[in-house]
Each structure stands twice: as structure tokens, then as C-alpha cells.
mmCIF file of C-alpha atoms and ligand atoms in Angstrom:
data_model
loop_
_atom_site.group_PDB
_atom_site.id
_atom_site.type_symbol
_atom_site.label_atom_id
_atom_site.label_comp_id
_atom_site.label_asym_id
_atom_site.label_seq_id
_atom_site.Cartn_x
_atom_site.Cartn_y
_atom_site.Cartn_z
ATOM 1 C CA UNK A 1 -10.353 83.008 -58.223
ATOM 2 C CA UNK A 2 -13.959 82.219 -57.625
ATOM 3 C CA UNK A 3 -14.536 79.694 -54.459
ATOM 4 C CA UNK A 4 -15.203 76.497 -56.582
ATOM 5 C CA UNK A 5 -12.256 77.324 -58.310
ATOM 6 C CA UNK A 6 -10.351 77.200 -55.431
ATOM 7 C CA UNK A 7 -11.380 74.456 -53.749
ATOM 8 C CA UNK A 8 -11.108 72.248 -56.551
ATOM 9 C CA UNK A 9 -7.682 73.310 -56.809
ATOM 10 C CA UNK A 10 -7.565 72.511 -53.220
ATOM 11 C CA UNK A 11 -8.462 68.680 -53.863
ATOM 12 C CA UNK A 12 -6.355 68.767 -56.739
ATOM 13 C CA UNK A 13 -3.455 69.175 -54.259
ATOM 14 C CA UNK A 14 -4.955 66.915 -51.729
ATOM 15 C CA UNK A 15 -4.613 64.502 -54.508
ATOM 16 C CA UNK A 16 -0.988 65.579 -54.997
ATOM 17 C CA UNK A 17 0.229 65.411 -51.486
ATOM 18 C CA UNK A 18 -1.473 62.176 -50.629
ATOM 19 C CA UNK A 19 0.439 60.627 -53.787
ATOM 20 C CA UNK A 20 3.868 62.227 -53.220
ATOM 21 C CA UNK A 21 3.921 61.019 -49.618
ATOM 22 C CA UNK A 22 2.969 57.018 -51.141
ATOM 23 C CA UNK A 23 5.804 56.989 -53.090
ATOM 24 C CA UNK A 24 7.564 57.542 -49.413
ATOM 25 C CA UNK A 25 6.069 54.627 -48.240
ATOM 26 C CA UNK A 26 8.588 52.069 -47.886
ATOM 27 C CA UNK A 27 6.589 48.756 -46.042
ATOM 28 C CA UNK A 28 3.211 47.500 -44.522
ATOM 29 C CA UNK A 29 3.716 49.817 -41.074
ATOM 30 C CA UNK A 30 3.836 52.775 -43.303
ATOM 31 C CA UNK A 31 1.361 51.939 -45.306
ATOM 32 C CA UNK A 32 -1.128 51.833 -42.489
ATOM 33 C CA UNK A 33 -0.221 55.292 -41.282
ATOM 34 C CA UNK A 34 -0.426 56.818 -44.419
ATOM 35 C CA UNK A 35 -3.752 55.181 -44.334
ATOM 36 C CA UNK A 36 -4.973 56.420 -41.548
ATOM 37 C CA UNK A 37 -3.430 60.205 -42.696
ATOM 38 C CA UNK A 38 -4.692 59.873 -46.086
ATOM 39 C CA UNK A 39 -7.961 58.351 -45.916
ATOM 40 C CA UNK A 40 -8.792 58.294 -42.505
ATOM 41 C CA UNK A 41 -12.159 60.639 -40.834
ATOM 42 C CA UNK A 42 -9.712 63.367 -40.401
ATOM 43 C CA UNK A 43 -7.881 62.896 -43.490
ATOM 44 C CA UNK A 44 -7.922 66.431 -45.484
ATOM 45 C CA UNK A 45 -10.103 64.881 -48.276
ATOM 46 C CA UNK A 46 -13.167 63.765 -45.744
ATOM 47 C CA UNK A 47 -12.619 67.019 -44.354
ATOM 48 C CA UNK A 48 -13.655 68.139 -47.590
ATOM 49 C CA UNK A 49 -16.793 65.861 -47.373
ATOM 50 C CA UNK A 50 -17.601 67.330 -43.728
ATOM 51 C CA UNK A 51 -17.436 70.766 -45.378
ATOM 52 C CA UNK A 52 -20.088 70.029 -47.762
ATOM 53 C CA UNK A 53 -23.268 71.193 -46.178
ATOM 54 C CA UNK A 54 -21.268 75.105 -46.116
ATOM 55 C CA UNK A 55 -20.601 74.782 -49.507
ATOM 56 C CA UNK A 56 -23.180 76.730 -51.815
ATOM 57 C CA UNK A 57 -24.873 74.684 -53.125
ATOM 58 C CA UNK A 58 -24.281 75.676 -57.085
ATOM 59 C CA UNK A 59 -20.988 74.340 -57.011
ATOM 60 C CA UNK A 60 -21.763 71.501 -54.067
ATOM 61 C CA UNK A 61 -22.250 68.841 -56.229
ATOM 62 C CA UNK A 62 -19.325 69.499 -58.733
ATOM 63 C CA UNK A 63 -17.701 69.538 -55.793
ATOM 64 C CA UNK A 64 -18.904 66.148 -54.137
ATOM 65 C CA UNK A 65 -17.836 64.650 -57.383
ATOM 66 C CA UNK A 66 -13.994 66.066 -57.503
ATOM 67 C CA UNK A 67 -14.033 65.198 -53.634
ATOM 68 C CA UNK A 68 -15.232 61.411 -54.319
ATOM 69 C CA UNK A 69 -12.486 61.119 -57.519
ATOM 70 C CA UNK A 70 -10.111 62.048 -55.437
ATOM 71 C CA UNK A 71 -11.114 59.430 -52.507
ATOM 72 C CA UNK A 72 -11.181 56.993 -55.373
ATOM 73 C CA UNK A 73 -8.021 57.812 -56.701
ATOM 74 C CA UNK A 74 -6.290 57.776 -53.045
ATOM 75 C CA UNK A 75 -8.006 53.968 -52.829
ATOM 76 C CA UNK A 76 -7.069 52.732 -55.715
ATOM 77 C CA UNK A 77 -3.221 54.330 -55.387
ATOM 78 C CA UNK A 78 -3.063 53.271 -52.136
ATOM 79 C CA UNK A 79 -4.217 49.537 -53.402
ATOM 80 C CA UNK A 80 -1.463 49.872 -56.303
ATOM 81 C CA UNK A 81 1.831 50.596 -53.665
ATOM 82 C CA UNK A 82 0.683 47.928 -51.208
ATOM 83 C CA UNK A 83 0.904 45.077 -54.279
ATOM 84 C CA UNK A 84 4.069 46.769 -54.952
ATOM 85 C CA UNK A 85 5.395 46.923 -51.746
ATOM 86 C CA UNK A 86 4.452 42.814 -51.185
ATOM 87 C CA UNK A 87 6.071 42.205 -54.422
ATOM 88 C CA UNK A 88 8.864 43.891 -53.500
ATOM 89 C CA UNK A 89 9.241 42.243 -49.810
ATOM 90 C CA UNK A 90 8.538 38.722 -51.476
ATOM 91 C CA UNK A 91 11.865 39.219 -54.013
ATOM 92 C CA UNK A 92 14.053 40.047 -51.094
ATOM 93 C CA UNK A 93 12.611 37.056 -49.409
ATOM 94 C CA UNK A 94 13.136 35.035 -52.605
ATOM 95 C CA UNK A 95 16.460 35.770 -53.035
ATOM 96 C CA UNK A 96 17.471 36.059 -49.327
ATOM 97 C CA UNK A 97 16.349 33.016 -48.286
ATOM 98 C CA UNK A 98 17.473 30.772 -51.502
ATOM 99 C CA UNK A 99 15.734 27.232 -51.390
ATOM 100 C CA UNK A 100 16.810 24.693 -54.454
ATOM 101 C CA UNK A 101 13.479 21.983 -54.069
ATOM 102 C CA UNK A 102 15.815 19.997 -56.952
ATOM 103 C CA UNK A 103 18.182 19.140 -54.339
ATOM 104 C CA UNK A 104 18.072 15.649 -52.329
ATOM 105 C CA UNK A 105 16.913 15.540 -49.041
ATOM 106 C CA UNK A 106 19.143 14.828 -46.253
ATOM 107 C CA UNK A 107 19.431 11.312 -44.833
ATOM 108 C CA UNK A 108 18.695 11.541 -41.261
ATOM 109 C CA UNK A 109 21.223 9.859 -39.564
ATOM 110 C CA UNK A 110 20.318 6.466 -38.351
ATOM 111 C CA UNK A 111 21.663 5.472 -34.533
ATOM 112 C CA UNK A 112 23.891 2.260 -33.950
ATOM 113 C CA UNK A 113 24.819 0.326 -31.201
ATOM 114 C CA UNK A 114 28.251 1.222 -29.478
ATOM 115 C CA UNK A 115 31.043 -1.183 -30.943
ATOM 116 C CA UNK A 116 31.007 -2.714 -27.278
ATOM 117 C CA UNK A 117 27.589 -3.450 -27.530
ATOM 118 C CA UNK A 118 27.734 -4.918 -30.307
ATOM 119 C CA UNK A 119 30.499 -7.034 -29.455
ATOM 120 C CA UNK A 120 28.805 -7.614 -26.288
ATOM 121 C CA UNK A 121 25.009 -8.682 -28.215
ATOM 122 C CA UNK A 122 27.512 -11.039 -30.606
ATOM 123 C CA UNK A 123 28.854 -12.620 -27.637
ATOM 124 C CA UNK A 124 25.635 -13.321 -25.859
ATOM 125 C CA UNK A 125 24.034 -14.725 -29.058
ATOM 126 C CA UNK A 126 26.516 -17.256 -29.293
ATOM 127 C CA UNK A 127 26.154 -18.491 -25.641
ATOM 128 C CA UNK A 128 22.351 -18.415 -26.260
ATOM 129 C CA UNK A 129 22.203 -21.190 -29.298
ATOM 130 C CA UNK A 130 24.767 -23.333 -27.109
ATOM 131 C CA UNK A 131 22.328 -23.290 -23.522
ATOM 132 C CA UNK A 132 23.079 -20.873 -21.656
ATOM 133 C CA UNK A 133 20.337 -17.653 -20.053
ATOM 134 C CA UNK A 134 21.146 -14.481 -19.721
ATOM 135 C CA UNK A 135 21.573 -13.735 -15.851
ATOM 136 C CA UNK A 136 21.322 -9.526 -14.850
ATOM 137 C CA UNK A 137 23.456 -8.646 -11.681
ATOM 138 C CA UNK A 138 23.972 -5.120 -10.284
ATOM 139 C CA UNK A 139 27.183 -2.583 -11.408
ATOM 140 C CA UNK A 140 27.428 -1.300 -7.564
ATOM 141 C CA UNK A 141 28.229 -4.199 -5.380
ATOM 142 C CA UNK A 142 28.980 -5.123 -1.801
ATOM 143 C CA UNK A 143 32.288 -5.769 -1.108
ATOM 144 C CA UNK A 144 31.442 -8.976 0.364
ATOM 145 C CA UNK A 145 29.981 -10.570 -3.162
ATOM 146 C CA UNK A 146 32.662 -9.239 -5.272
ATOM 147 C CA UNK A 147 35.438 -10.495 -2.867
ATOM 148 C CA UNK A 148 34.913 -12.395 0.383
ATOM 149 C CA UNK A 149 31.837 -14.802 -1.041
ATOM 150 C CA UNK A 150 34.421 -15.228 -4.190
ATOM 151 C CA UNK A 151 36.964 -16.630 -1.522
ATOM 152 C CA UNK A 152 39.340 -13.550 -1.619
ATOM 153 C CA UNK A 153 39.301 -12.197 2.293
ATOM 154 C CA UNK A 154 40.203 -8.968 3.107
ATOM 155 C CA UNK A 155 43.691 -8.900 3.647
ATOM 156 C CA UNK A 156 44.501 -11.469 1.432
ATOM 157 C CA UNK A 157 46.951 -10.268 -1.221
ATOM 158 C CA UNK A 158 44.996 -11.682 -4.102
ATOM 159 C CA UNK A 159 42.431 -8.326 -3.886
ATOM 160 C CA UNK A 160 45.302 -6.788 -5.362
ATOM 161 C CA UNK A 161 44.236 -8.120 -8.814
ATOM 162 C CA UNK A 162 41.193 -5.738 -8.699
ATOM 163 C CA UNK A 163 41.943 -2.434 -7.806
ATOM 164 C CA UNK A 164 39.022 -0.813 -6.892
ATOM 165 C CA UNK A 165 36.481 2.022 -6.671
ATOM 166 C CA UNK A 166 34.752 2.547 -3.349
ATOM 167 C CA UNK A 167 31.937 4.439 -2.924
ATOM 168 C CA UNK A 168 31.182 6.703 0.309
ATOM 169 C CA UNK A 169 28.958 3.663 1.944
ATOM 170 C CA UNK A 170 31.296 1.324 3.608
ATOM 171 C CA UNK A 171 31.298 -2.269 1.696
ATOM 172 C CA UNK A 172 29.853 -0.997 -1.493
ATOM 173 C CA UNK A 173 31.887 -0.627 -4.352
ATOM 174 C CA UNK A 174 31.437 -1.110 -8.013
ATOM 175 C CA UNK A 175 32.141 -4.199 -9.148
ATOM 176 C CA UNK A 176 35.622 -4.768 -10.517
ATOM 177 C CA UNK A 177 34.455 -8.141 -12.387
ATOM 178 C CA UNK A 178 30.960 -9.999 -13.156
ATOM 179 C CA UNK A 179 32.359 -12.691 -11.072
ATOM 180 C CA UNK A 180 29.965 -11.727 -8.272
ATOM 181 C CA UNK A 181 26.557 -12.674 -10.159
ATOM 182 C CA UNK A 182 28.090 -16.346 -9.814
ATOM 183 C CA UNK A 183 26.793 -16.059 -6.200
ATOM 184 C CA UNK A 184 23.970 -14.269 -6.863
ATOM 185 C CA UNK A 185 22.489 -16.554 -9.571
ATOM 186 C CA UNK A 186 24.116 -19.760 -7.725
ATOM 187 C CA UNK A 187 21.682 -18.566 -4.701
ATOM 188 C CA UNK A 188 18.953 -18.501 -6.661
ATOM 189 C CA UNK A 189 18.775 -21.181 -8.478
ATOM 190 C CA UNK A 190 20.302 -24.133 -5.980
ATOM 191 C CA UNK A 191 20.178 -26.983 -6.019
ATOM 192 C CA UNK A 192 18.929 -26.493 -9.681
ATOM 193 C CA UNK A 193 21.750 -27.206 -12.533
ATOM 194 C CA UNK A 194 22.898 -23.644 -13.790
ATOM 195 C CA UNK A 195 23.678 -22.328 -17.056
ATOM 196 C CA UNK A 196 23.844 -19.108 -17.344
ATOM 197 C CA UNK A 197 26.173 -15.846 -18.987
ATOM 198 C CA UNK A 198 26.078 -12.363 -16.878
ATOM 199 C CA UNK A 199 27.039 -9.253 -19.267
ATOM 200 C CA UNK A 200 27.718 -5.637 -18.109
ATOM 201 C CA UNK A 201 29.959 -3.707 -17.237
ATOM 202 C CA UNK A 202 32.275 -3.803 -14.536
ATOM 203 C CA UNK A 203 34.851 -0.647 -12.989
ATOM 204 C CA UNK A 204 38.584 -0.599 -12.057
ATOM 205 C CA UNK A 205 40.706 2.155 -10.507
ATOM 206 C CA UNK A 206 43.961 1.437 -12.910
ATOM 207 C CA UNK A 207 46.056 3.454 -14.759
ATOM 208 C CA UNK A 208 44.809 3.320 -18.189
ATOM 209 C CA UNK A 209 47.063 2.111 -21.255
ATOM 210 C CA UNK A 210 46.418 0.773 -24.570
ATOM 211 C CA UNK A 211 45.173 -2.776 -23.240
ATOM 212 C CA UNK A 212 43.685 -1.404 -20.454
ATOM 213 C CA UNK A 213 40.852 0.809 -19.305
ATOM 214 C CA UNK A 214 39.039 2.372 -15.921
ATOM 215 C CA UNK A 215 35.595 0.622 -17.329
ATOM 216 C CA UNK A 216 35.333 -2.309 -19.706
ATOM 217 C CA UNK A 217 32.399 -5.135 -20.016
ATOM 218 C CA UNK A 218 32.609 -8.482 -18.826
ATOM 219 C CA UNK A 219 30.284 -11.607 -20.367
ATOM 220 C CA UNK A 220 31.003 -13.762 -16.923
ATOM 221 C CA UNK A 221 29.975 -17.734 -17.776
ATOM 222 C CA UNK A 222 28.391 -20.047 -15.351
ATOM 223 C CA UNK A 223 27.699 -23.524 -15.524
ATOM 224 C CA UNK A 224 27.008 -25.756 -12.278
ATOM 225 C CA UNK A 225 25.846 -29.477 -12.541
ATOM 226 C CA UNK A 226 26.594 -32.871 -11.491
ATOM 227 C CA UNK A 227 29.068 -33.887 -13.649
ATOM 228 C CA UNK A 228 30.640 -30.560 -15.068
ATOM 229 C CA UNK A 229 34.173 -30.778 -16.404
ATOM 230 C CA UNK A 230 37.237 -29.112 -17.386
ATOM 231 C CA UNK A 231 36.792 -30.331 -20.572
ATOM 232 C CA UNK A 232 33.354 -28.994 -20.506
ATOM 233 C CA UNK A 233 34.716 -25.831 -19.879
ATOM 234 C CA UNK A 234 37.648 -25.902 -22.983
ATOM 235 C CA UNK A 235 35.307 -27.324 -25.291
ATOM 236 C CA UNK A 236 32.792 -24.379 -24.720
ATOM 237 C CA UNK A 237 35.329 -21.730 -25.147
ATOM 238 C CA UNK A 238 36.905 -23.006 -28.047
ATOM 239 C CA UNK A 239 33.669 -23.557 -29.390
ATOM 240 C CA UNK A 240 32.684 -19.648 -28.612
ATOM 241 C CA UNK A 241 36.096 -18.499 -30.464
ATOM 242 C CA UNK A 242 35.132 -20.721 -33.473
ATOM 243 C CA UNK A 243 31.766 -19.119 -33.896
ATOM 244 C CA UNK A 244 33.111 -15.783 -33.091
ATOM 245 C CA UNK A 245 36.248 -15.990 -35.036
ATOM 246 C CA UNK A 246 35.726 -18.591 -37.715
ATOM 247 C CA UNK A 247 37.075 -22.091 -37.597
ATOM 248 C CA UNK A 248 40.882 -21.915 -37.952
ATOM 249 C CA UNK A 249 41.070 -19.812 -34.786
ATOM 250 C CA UNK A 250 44.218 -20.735 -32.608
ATOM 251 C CA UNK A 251 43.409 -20.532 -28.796
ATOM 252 C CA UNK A 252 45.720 -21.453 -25.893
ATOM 253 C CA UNK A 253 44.762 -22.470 -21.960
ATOM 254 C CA UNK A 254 47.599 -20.842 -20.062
ATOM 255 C CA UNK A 255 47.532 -22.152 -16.469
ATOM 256 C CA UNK A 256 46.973 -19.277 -13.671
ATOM 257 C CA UNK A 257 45.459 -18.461 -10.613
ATOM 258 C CA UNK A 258 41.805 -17.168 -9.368
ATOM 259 C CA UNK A 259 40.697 -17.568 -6.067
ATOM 260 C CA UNK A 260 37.486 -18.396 -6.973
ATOM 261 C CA UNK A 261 38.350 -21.400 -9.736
ATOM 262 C CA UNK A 262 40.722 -24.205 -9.153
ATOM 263 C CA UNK A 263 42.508 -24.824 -11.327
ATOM 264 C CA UNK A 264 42.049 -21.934 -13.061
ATOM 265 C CA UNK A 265 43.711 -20.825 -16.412
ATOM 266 C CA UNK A 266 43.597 -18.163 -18.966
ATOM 267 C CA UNK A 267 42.501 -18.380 -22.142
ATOM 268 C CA UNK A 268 44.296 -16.659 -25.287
ATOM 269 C CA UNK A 269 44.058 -15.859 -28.566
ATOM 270 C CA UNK A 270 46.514 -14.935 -31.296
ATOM 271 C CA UNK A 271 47.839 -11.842 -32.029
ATOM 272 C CA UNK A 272 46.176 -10.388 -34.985
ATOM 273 C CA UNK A 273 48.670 -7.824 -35.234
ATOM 274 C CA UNK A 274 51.537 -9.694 -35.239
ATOM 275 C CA UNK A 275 50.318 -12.817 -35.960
ATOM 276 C CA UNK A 276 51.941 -14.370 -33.058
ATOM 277 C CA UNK A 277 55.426 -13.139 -33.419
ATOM 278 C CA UNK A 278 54.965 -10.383 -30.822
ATOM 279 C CA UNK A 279 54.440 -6.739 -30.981
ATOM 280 C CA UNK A 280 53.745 -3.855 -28.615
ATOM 281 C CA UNK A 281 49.597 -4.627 -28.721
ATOM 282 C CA UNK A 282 50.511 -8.281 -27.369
ATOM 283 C CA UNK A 283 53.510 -6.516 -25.326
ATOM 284 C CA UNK A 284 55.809 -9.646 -27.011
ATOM 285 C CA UNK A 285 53.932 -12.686 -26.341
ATOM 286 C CA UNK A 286 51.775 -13.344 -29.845
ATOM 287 C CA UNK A 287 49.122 -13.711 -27.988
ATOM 288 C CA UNK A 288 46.335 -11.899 -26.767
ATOM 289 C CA UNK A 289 43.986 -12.345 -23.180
ATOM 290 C CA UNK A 290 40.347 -12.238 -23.885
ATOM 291 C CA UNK A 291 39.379 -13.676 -20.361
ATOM 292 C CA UNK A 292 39.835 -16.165 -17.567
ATOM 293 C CA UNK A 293 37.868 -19.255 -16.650
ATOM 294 C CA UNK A 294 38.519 -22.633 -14.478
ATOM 295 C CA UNK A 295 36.433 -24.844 -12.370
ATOM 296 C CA UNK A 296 34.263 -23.099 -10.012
ATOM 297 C CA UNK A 297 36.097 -23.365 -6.219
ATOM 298 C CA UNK A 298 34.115 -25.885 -3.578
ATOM 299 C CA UNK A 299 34.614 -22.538 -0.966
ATOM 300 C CA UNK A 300 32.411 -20.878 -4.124
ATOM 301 C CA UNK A 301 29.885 -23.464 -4.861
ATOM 302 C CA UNK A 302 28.898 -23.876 -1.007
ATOM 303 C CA UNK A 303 28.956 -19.821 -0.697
ATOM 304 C CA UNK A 304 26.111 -20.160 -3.915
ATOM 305 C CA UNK A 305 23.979 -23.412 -1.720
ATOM 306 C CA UNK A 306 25.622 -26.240 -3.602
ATOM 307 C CA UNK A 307 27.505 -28.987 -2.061
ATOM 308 C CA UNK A 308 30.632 -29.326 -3.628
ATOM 309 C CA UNK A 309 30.674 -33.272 -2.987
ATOM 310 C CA UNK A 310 27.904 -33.268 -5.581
ATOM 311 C CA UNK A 311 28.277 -30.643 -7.761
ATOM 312 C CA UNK A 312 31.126 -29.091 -9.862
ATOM 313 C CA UNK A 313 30.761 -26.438 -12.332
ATOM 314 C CA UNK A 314 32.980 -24.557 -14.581
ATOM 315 C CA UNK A 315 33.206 -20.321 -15.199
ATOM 316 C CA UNK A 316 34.921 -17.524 -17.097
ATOM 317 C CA UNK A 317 34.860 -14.082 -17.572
ATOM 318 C CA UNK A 318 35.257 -12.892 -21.214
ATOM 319 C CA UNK A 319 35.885 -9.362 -22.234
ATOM 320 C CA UNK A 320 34.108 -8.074 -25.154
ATOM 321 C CA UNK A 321 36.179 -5.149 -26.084
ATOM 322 C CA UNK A 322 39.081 -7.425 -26.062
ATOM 323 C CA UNK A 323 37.202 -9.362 -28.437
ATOM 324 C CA UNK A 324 35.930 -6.574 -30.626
ATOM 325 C CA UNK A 325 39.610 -5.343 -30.354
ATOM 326 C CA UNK A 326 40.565 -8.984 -31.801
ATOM 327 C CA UNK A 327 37.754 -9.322 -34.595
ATOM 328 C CA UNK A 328 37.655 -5.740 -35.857
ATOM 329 C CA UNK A 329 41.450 -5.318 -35.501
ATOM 330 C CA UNK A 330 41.430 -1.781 -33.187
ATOM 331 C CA UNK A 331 44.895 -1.620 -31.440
ATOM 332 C CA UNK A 332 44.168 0.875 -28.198
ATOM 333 C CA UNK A 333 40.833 -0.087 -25.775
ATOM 334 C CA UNK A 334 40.864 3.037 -24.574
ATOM 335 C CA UNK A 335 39.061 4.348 -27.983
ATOM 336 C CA UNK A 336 35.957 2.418 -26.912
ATOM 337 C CA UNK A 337 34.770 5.324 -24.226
ATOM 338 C CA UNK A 338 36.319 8.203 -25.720
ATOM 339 C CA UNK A 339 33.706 8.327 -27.638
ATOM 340 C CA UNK A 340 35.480 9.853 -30.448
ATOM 341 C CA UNK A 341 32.510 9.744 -33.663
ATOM 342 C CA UNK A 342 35.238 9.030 -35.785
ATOM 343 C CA UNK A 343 35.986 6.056 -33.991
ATOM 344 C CA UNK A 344 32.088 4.703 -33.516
ATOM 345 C CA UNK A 345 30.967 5.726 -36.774
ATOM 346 C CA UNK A 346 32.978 3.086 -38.623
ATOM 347 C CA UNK A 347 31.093 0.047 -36.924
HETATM 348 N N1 DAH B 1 36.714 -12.228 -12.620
HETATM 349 C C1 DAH B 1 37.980 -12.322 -13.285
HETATM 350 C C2 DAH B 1 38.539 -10.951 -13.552
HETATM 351 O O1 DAH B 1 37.796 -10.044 -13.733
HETATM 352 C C3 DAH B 1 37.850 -13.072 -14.565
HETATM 353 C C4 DAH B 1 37.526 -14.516 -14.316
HETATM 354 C C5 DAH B 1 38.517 -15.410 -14.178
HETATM 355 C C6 DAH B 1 36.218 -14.892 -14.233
HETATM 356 C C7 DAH B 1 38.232 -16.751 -13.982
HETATM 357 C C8 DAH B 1 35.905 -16.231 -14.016
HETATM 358 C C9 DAH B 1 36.951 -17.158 -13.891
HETATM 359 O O2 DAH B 1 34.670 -16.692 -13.917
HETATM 360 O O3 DAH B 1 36.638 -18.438 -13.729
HETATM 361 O O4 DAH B 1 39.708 -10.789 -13.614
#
């Protein structure tokens, strides 16, 4: 076999090889090392073209031209598997990751206020077209607002009403009613004539049952003045269930005791359940408490600045889920902090 002979037939298998090991390329990684073994400066093929000056020179360019048809070829197969290979990868992406672009998008889901919130907003509106300013008063109290300036002493068997949640500084506590904010906004404002509502929430130690729950919100109601009635008082309340309830909405003034109010009463609604025959919800009675209210004590005007020779004012404390309970006809308060999405979502 005469030399050009055989190296022809040399690049004819240089050819061969580089195409038989392509078709074992199987992705992009490969691809560049079969690049590099192929094509690259020590690839057998430029070996070939490194050679050239000891080839004689009658076959040389003969030579040059099977060399360079064979670089070409390498290109140009090496071009063809890398489309193949992409196309390939693409399909498996295709049908791996399936995307429908027909299909609606989804909603994103749009926040709400919490039931007791909402209750608690509805609440405030309606005080707010009658008069009366929103008054803010802090959740951790001393022990002195929320009881002694409220005319309930230490000792006095009264505290038992509240039952309480201390905290590790002596005489602070949270508060166990809004009832505090009375003295609070009564200082501020005296001698000044008061109207004013103080939402929020307020904390009790107690064991928890379907009327009753370790935190709840109180709207707490304040108006002082010169000549401030009980019938002030009744007529604002029933005027508040009308708007909140709608106008044939029985309520009841049930006499009671506060230390802070004399006289003091509580104010009730009817059983929604039952509708006022008694049930378990209203534990018999037909009707339900949503909050307690008389005429501000003199002991508690004069602790607030105002003498209680010329003043007189009237106050309550309302309790929204109680209300919500009432309006939206939910029979256990303790579903209001579970937070149970089941339970939030339908408001
Ligand atoms: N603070 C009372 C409680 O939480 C509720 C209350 C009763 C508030 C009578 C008042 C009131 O302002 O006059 O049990």
C-alpha cells in the first residue's frame, strides 16, 4: 500500500471513529469533550495537519484536502448531534414540565378582617355617627387603673368578677376589661364633657366554655357631662342594637351590680337560637349578655378630676364577639381565636 494510500485510509478512519463516538454522545457535557477529543489541537485529524510539512510533497496536497474534508465533516456532524441533542432535551422538558396557557389563572386570595374585627369596626361606626371619639388605652395595665381607681380595693370580694393575669412586675396585669380607659380619658379631658368609645381587647384567666373565652374585645362607652342620664344611657344602647340589629330588636335592662356604676344593670338581647324560649347557648334564660353599663360612680368621676356634684355620666362595656355571635348566629366564642380557616373564611 503506497504511503498516500495509507494515510488517506488513515483519515478515512479518523472520520469513522470521530462519528461512531457522536452517536455516543448523549448531552451538552459530552458534547464538549468530544469536542475537545475530536477537533481539538491534539485531536488525531490536526495531527494530521501538523504532519504535513513530512509529507512528500506529491501527495501533500491531496492530502491537505482529505485532511480539511474530514475537519469539515467532523464540524458539520458535530453541529448536526448538538441540534439533535437540544431538540431532544427540549421534548423531555416539554412533556416533563406540562404547562396548559388555556387554563385560568389563579385568583390570589384576597385578606379579610377577622370576624371580631369586623364586628368590632361595625360597632365603632355606629358610636361614631351618634357622637362619640374613639379613645386608645393600653392592653397591659396597672392594677391600680383596672381595679382600685374603678372603686374595687384589693381585698374587696368584687375583684372576683375578673379573674386575672399577672405579669412578673408587681401591679401590672393585663387588663381584664376596657373599664380602665374611663380613668385614663376622664384625666385627660376634665373638666371637658366626654364622649368617647375605647375598643380592644381585654384578658381573663377563666376556664373557657362556649360563652366564654381567655381573650375577647371590649367596645367600653363613656359619656360625662352636666346633665347625663340614665335614660341617656338606655336610649343610646337601644339605639346601638337598632342600628346593629335592625329595628324590631328586643333588648332588656336587667338590674346588677358594678363597682364602678351605680346603679348599674345589664343589658340583653334575645336568644337567636332559641328565640327566647331557652337553650344551652342562653344556658335557659332566652336571653343573651352582650355587655354591662350604668351611671358612672361619684368615687369614679372624682378618681377621673370631675366633681360628682356637677357632673354625672353614664358607661358600658359591650362585647363584640358576643355581638358577632348574635348577628351572624355562631353558637361557641371560643371559634373566634382558634383560628380555624374554615371558621374565618365564611365572613
Ligand atoms: N367592665 C365590665 C366587665 O368587663 C363591663 C362594664 C360594666 C363596663 C358596666 C362598664 C359598665 O362601663 O358601666 O365586666
Amino acid at each position: 500500500m503506497s504511503e498516500s494510500e495509507n494515510i488517506l485510509e488513515e483519515l478515512d478512519q479518523i472520520l469513522q471513529n470521530g462519528l461512531n463516538a457522536l452517536q455516543q454522545v448523549q448531552d451538552e457535557a459530552q458534547l464538549g469533550g468530544w469536542r475537545t477529543a475530536h477537533l481539538g489541537r491534539s485531536a488525531p485529524v490536526m495531527q494530521v495537519f501538523a504532519r504535513m510539512s513530512s509529507i512528500p510533497k506529491e501527495i501533500r496536497q491531496q492530502v491537505g484536502q482529505k485532511a480539511n474534508q474530514v475537519k469539515i465533516a467532523l464540524e458539520n456532524a458535530l453541529e448536526e448531534r448538538s441540534a439533535v441533542l437540544r431538540r431532544e432535551a427540549l421534548e423531555r422538558k416539554l412533556t416533563a414540565e406540562r404547562l396548559d396557557v388555556t387554563l385560568p389563572g389563579r385568583q390570589p386570595a384576597l385578606g379579610r378582617a377577622h370576624p371580631a374585627t369586623q364586628a368590632l369596626d361595625e360597632i365603632c361606626a355606629i358610636f361614631i355617627e351618634m357622637g362619640f371619639q374613639i379613645y386608645r388605652s393600653p392592653e397591659v395595665e396597672t392594677e391600680e387603673l383596672n381595679f382600685e381607681l374603678l372603686n374595687i380595693p384589693a381585698h374587696h370580694p368584687a375583684r372576683d368578677m375578673w379573674d386575672t393575669f399577672h405579669t412578673t412586675t408587681p401591679g401590672v396585669i393585663l387588663r381584664t376589661h376596657t373599664s380602665p380607659g374611663q380613668i385614663r380619658a376622664m384625666r385627660e379631658m376634665a373638666p371637658h364633657p366626654i364622649r368617647v368609645i375605647l375598643p380592644g381587647m381585654v384578658y381573663r384567666y377563666e376556664q373557657t366554655n362556649a360563652s366564654h373565652e381567655m381573650q375577647f374585645n371590649q367596645v367600653e362607652l363613656l359619656a360625662v357631662g352636666r346633665q347625663i342620664t340614665f335614660a341617656n344611657l338606655k336610649g343610646t344602647l337601644e339605639s346601638f342594637a337598632k342600628r346593629m340589629f335592625g329595628e324590631g330588636v328586643r333588648t332588656r335592662f336587667r338590674p346588677s351590680y358594678f363597682p364602678f356604676t351605680e346603679p348599674s344593670a345589664e343589658v340583653d338581647m334575645e336568644c337567636f337560637i332559641c328565640g327566647g324560649k331557652g337553650c344551652g347557648v342562653c344556658r335557659g334564660s332566652g336571653w343573651l349578655e352582650i355587655g354591662g353599663c350604668g351611671m358612672v360612680h361619684p368615687v369614679v368621676l372624682q378618681n377621673g378630676g370631675y366633681d360628682p356634684a356637677v357632673f354625672s355620666g353614664f358607661a358600658a362595656g359591650l362585647g363584640p364577639e358576643r355581638i358577632a355571635m348574635l348577628k351572624y348566629h355562631i353558637e361557641d366564642i371560643r371559634y373566634f381565636w382558634q383560628n380555624d380557616i374554615r371558621f374565618l373564611e365564611q365572613f
